[in-house]
């Protein structure tokens, strides 16, 4: 089969947008993490007994040892900012109006950093190594945005 049909027609391109709503299960591990966050404002990771890594968000399997993770470990709620980037342009897909920052936050007792929003601060004063605490939403629904953002300082 050749592309002879192209010699007899003008190829047209239709440009548009499609909306594709979707849902999926977060599984056993993700469900426990989000239920604790929603109902108790507590953060948990999972530890691999093989290498002692505490994954946050929790993982069912250790990516280093290729085995199931073992223990639930309560982490945070405070942590240390490892790195960050400042968002200076608002977009409908962003969860906050610019300017704000995304950070990778190493929660206390965790081995891996959690990506989250940083707010309620002078963005020019952000530095890796500062302490951050979560600000939980009053109305929580079981998503990572039950933490509205992290802000510098201790828990309130
Ligand atoms: Zn491991």
PDB file of C-alpha atoms and ligand atoms in Angstrom:
ATOM      1  CA  UNK A   1       0.000   0.000   0.000  1.00  0.00           C
ATOM      2  CA  UNK A   2       1.422   3.317  -0.986  1.00  0.00           C
ATOM      3  CA  UNK A   3       0.433   6.853  -0.149  1.00  0.00           C
ATOM      4  CA  UNK A   4      -1.012   7.494  -3.616  1.00  0.00           C
ATOM      5  CA  UNK A   5      -4.155   8.955  -2.147  1.00  0.00           C
ATOM      6  CA  UNK A   6      -2.063  11.979  -1.161  1.00  0.00           C
ATOM      7  CA  UNK A   7      -1.552  12.883  -4.811  1.00  0.00           C
ATOM      8  CA  UNK A   8      -5.300  13.372  -5.296  1.00  0.00           C
ATOM      9  CA  UNK A   9      -6.267  15.262  -2.145  1.00  0.00           C
ATOM     10  CA  UNK A  10      -5.073  18.185  -0.155  1.00  0.00           C
ATOM     11  CA  UNK A  11      -4.059  16.842   3.263  1.00  0.00           C
ATOM     12  CA  UNK A  12      -5.870  18.789   5.934  1.00  0.00           C
ATOM     13  CA  UNK A  13      -4.963  19.158   9.578  1.00  0.00           C
ATOM     14  CA  UNK A  14      -7.662  19.908  12.100  1.00  0.00           C
ATOM     15  CA  UNK A  15      -6.358  21.608  15.197  1.00  0.00           C
ATOM     16  CA  UNK A  16      -8.426  21.412  18.355  1.00  0.00           C
ATOM     17  CA  UNK A  17      -8.319  20.401  21.988  1.00  0.00           C
ATOM     18  CA  UNK A  18      -9.863  17.377  23.604  1.00  0.00           C
ATOM     19  CA  UNK A  19     -10.747  17.047  27.254  1.00  0.00           C
ATOM     20  CA  UNK A  20      -9.912  13.661  28.740  1.00  0.00           C
ATOM     21  CA  UNK A  21     -11.157  13.280  32.310  1.00  0.00           C
ATOM     22  CA  UNK A  22      -9.812  10.228  34.097  1.00  0.00           C
ATOM     23  CA  UNK A  23      -9.626   8.575  37.494  1.00  0.00           C
ATOM     24  CA  UNK A  24      -7.460   5.770  38.778  1.00  0.00           C
ATOM     25  CA  UNK A  25      -6.883   3.836  41.953  1.00  0.00           C
ATOM     26  CA  UNK A  26      -3.901   4.914  44.038  1.00  0.00           C
ATOM     27  CA  UNK A  27      -3.688   1.357  45.381  1.00  0.00           C
ATOM     28  CA  UNK A  28      -3.237   0.011  48.895  1.00  0.00           C
ATOM     29  CA  UNK A  29      -0.086   2.009  49.669  1.00  0.00           C
ATOM     30  CA  UNK A  30      -1.326   5.293  48.236  1.00  0.00           C
ATOM     31  CA  UNK A  31      -4.715   4.886  49.896  1.00  0.00           C
ATOM     32  CA  UNK A  32      -3.232   4.550  53.387  1.00  0.00           C
ATOM     33  CA  UNK A  33      -1.006   7.575  52.774  1.00  0.00           C
ATOM     34  CA  UNK A  34      -3.892   9.764  51.613  1.00  0.00           C
ATOM     35  CA  UNK A  35      -6.351   8.562  54.289  1.00  0.00           C
ATOM     36  CA  UNK A  36      -3.828   9.445  57.046  1.00  0.00           C
ATOM     37  CA  UNK A  37      -3.271  12.817  55.421  1.00  0.00           C
ATOM     38  CA  UNK A  38      -6.994  13.515  55.048  1.00  0.00           C
ATOM     39  CA  UNK A  39      -8.258  12.193  58.393  1.00  0.00           C
ATOM     40  CA  UNK A  40      -5.338  12.771  60.763  1.00  0.00           C
ATOM     41  CA  UNK A  41      -3.023  15.313  59.098  1.00  0.00           C
ATOM     42  CA  UNK A  42      -0.213  12.779  59.501  1.00  0.00           C
ATOM     43  CA  UNK A  43       2.417  11.918  56.905  1.00  0.00           C
ATOM     44  CA  UNK A  44       3.774   8.426  56.415  1.00  0.00           C
ATOM     45  CA  UNK A  45       6.478   6.809  54.365  1.00  0.00           C
ATOM     46  CA  UNK A  46       7.389   3.170  53.832  1.00  0.00           C
ATOM     47  CA  UNK A  47      10.753   1.739  54.819  1.00  0.00           C
ATOM     48  CA  UNK A  48      12.604  -0.984  52.956  1.00  0.00           C
ATOM     49  CA  UNK A  49      14.250  -3.325  55.462  1.00  0.00           C
ATOM     50  CA  UNK A  50      16.778  -4.312  52.798  1.00  0.00           C
ATOM     51  CA  UNK A  51      18.388  -0.891  52.399  1.00  0.00           C
ATOM     52  CA  UNK A  52      16.653   1.136  55.158  1.00  0.00           C
ATOM     53  CA  UNK A  53      15.324   3.707  52.660  1.00  0.00           C
ATOM     54  CA  UNK A  54      12.151   5.472  53.817  1.00  0.00           C
ATOM     55  CA  UNK A  55      10.179   6.436  50.726  1.00  0.00           C
ATOM     56  CA  UNK A  56       7.953   9.507  50.827  1.00  0.00           C
ATOM     57  CA  UNK A  57       5.513   9.387  49.173  1.00  0.00           C
ATOM     58  CA  UNK A  58       5.383   5.724  50.194  1.00  0.00           C
ATOM     59  CA  UNK A  59       6.157   3.076  47.622  1.00  0.00           C
ATOM     60  CA  UNK A  60       4.935  -0.503  47.575  1.00  0.00           C
ATOM     61  CA  UNK A  61       8.256  -1.687  46.179  1.00  0.00           C
ATOM     62  CA  UNK A  62      11.835  -0.601  46.765  1.00  0.00           C
ATOM     63  CA  UNK A  63      13.361   0.641  43.532  1.00  0.00           C
ATOM     64  CA  UNK A  64      16.841  -0.197  44.799  1.00  0.00           C
ATOM     65  CA  UNK A  65      16.261  -3.725  46.114  1.00  0.00           C
ATOM     66  CA  UNK A  66      13.321  -4.732  43.866  1.00  0.00           C
ATOM     67  CA  UNK A  67      11.410  -6.104  46.841  1.00  0.00           C
ATOM     68  CA  UNK A  68       8.265  -5.080  48.714  1.00  0.00           C
ATOM     69  CA  UNK A  69       8.760  -2.332  51.281  1.00  0.00           C
ATOM     70  CA  UNK A  70       8.168  -3.356  54.885  1.00  0.00           C
ATOM     71  CA  UNK A  71       7.260  -0.842  57.596  1.00  0.00           C
ATOM     72  CA  UNK A  72       5.152   2.290  57.753  1.00  0.00           C
ATOM     73  CA  UNK A  73       7.124   5.175  59.262  1.00  0.00           C
ATOM     74  CA  UNK A  74       5.570   8.439  60.383  1.00  0.00           C
ATOM     75  CA  UNK A  75       7.586  11.276  58.879  1.00  0.00           C
ATOM     76  CA  UNK A  76       7.694  15.034  59.270  1.00  0.00           C
ATOM     77  CA  UNK A  77       5.541  16.934  59.565  1.00  0.00           C
ATOM     78  CA  UNK A  78       8.489  19.299  59.259  1.00  0.00           C
ATOM     79  CA  UNK A  79      11.362  18.918  56.864  1.00  0.00           C
ATOM     80  CA  UNK A  80      14.356  20.531  55.222  1.00  0.00           C
ATOM     81  CA  UNK A  81      14.247  22.231  51.835  1.00  0.00           C
ATOM     82  CA  UNK A  82      16.655  20.447  49.500  1.00  0.00           C
ATOM     83  CA  UNK A  83      16.104  22.514  46.357  1.00  0.00           C
ATOM     84  CA  UNK A  84      13.420  24.682  44.786  1.00  0.00           C
ATOM     85  CA  UNK A  85      12.318  26.652  41.759  1.00  0.00           C
ATOM     86  CA  UNK A  86      10.231  29.808  41.643  1.00  0.00           C
ATOM     87  CA  UNK A  87       7.229  29.936  39.291  1.00  0.00           C
ATOM     88  CA  UNK A  88       6.769  33.467  38.001  1.00  0.00           C
ATOM     89  CA  UNK A  89       3.907  33.035  35.505  1.00  0.00           C
ATOM     90  CA  UNK A  90       0.410  31.947  36.416  1.00  0.00           C
ATOM     91  CA  UNK A  91      -1.243  29.164  34.446  1.00  0.00           C
ATOM     92  CA  UNK A  92      -4.631  27.527  34.859  1.00  0.00           C
ATOM     93  CA  UNK A  93      -2.959  24.178  35.492  1.00  0.00           C
ATOM     94  CA  UNK A  94      -0.863  25.465  38.393  1.00  0.00           C
ATOM     95  CA  UNK A  95      -2.382  25.042  41.865  1.00  0.00           C
ATOM     96  CA  UNK A  96      -1.430  28.551  43.012  1.00  0.00           C
ATOM     97  CA  UNK A  97      -1.211  31.978  41.460  1.00  0.00           C
ATOM     98  CA  UNK A  98       2.345  33.059  40.670  1.00  0.00           C
ATOM     99  CA  UNK A  99       4.707  33.885  42.126  1.00  0.00           C
ATOM    100  CA  UNK A 100       5.188  30.779  44.222  1.00  0.00           C
ATOM    101  CA  UNK A 101       7.786  28.046  44.544  1.00  0.00           C
ATOM    102  CA  UNK A 102       7.979  24.309  44.141  1.00  0.00           C
ATOM    103  CA  UNK A 103      10.404  22.631  46.501  1.00  0.00           C
ATOM    104  CA  UNK A 104      11.805  19.211  47.170  1.00  0.00           C
ATOM    105  CA  UNK A 105      11.361  18.769  50.903  1.00  0.00           C
ATOM    106  CA  UNK A 106      13.115  16.074  52.898  1.00  0.00           C
ATOM    107  CA  UNK A 107      10.655  15.387  55.711  1.00  0.00           C
ATOM    108  CA  UNK A 108      12.145  14.353  59.050  1.00  0.00           C
ATOM    109  CA  UNK A 109      12.839  10.581  59.140  1.00  0.00           C
ATOM    110  CA  UNK A 110      12.363  10.283  55.339  1.00  0.00           C
ATOM    111  CA  UNK A 111      15.071   9.294  52.861  1.00  0.00           C
ATOM    112  CA  UNK A 112      13.488  10.746  49.722  1.00  0.00           C
ATOM    113  CA  UNK A 113      12.260  14.256  49.020  1.00  0.00           C
ATOM    114  CA  UNK A 114       8.617  15.222  48.578  1.00  0.00           C
ATOM    115  CA  UNK A 115       7.781  17.714  45.833  1.00  0.00           C
ATOM    116  CA  UNK A 116       5.351  20.330  47.086  1.00  0.00           C
ATOM    117  CA  UNK A 117       4.420  23.989  47.043  1.00  0.00           C
ATOM    118  CA  UNK A 118       6.098  26.654  49.152  1.00  0.00           C
ATOM    119  CA  UNK A 119       4.064  29.677  50.146  1.00  0.00           C
ATOM    120  CA  UNK A 120       3.541  32.296  52.841  1.00  0.00           C
ATOM    121  CA  UNK A 121       7.128  33.470  52.529  1.00  0.00           C
ATOM    122  CA  UNK A 122       9.508  35.899  50.877  1.00  0.00           C
ATOM    123  CA  UNK A 123      10.544  33.892  47.820  1.00  0.00           C
ATOM    124  CA  UNK A 124      13.781  35.866  47.522  1.00  0.00           C
ATOM    125  CA  UNK A 125      14.785  34.585  50.951  1.00  0.00           C
ATOM    126  CA  UNK A 126      14.360  30.888  50.104  1.00  0.00           C
ATOM    127  CA  UNK A 127      17.513  28.852  50.531  1.00  0.00           C
ATOM    128  CA  UNK A 128      18.267  25.158  50.462  1.00  0.00           C
ATOM    129  CA  UNK A 129      18.588  23.917  54.014  1.00  0.00           C
ATOM    130  CA  UNK A 130      15.843  25.990  55.628  1.00  0.00           C
ATOM    131  CA  UNK A 131      13.195  24.259  57.738  1.00  0.00           C
ATOM    132  CA  UNK A 132       9.662  24.012  56.385  1.00  0.00           C
ATOM    133  CA  UNK A 133       6.352  22.997  57.935  1.00  0.00           C
ATOM    134  CA  UNK A 134       3.132  21.971  56.198  1.00  0.00           C
ATOM    135  CA  UNK A 135       0.003  24.104  56.236  1.00  0.00           C
ATOM    136  CA  UNK A 136      -2.941  21.698  56.094  1.00  0.00           C
ATOM    137  CA  UNK A 137      -6.234  22.669  54.511  1.00  0.00           C
ATOM    138  CA  UNK A 138      -9.242  22.779  56.810  1.00  0.00           C
ATOM    139  CA  UNK A 139     -11.315  20.869  54.229  1.00  0.00           C
ATOM    140  CA  UNK A 140      -9.347  17.804  53.143  1.00  0.00           C
ATOM    141  CA  UNK A 141     -10.346  15.351  50.450  1.00  0.00           C
ATOM    142  CA  UNK A 142      -7.523  12.820  50.246  1.00  0.00           C
ATOM    143  CA  UNK A 143      -5.140  14.417  47.768  1.00  0.00           C
ATOM    144  CA  UNK A 144      -1.617  15.765  48.076  1.00  0.00           C
ATOM    145  CA  UNK A 145      -3.170  19.242  48.053  1.00  0.00           C
ATOM    146  CA  UNK A 146      -4.655  18.511  51.497  1.00  0.00           C
ATOM    147  CA  UNK A 147      -1.356  20.156  52.332  1.00  0.00           C
ATOM    148  CA  UNK A 148      -2.031  23.642  50.968  1.00  0.00           C
ATOM    149  CA  UNK A 149       1.711  24.372  50.916  1.00  0.00           C
ATOM    150  CA  UNK A 150       4.814  24.341  53.096  1.00  0.00           C
ATOM    151  CA  UNK A 151       6.032  27.491  54.788  1.00  0.00           C
ATOM    152  CA  UNK A 152       9.265  28.323  56.563  1.00  0.00           C
ATOM    153  CA  UNK A 153       9.432  27.638  60.288  1.00  0.00           C
ATOM    154  CA  UNK A 154       7.969  25.126  62.701  1.00  0.00           C
ATOM    155  CA  UNK A 155       4.497  23.621  62.864  1.00  0.00           C
ATOM    156  CA  UNK A 156       1.599  25.744  64.010  1.00  0.00           C
TER     157      UNK A 156
HETATM  158 ZN1  LIG B   1      15.587  -1.377  49.518  1.00  0.00          ZN
END
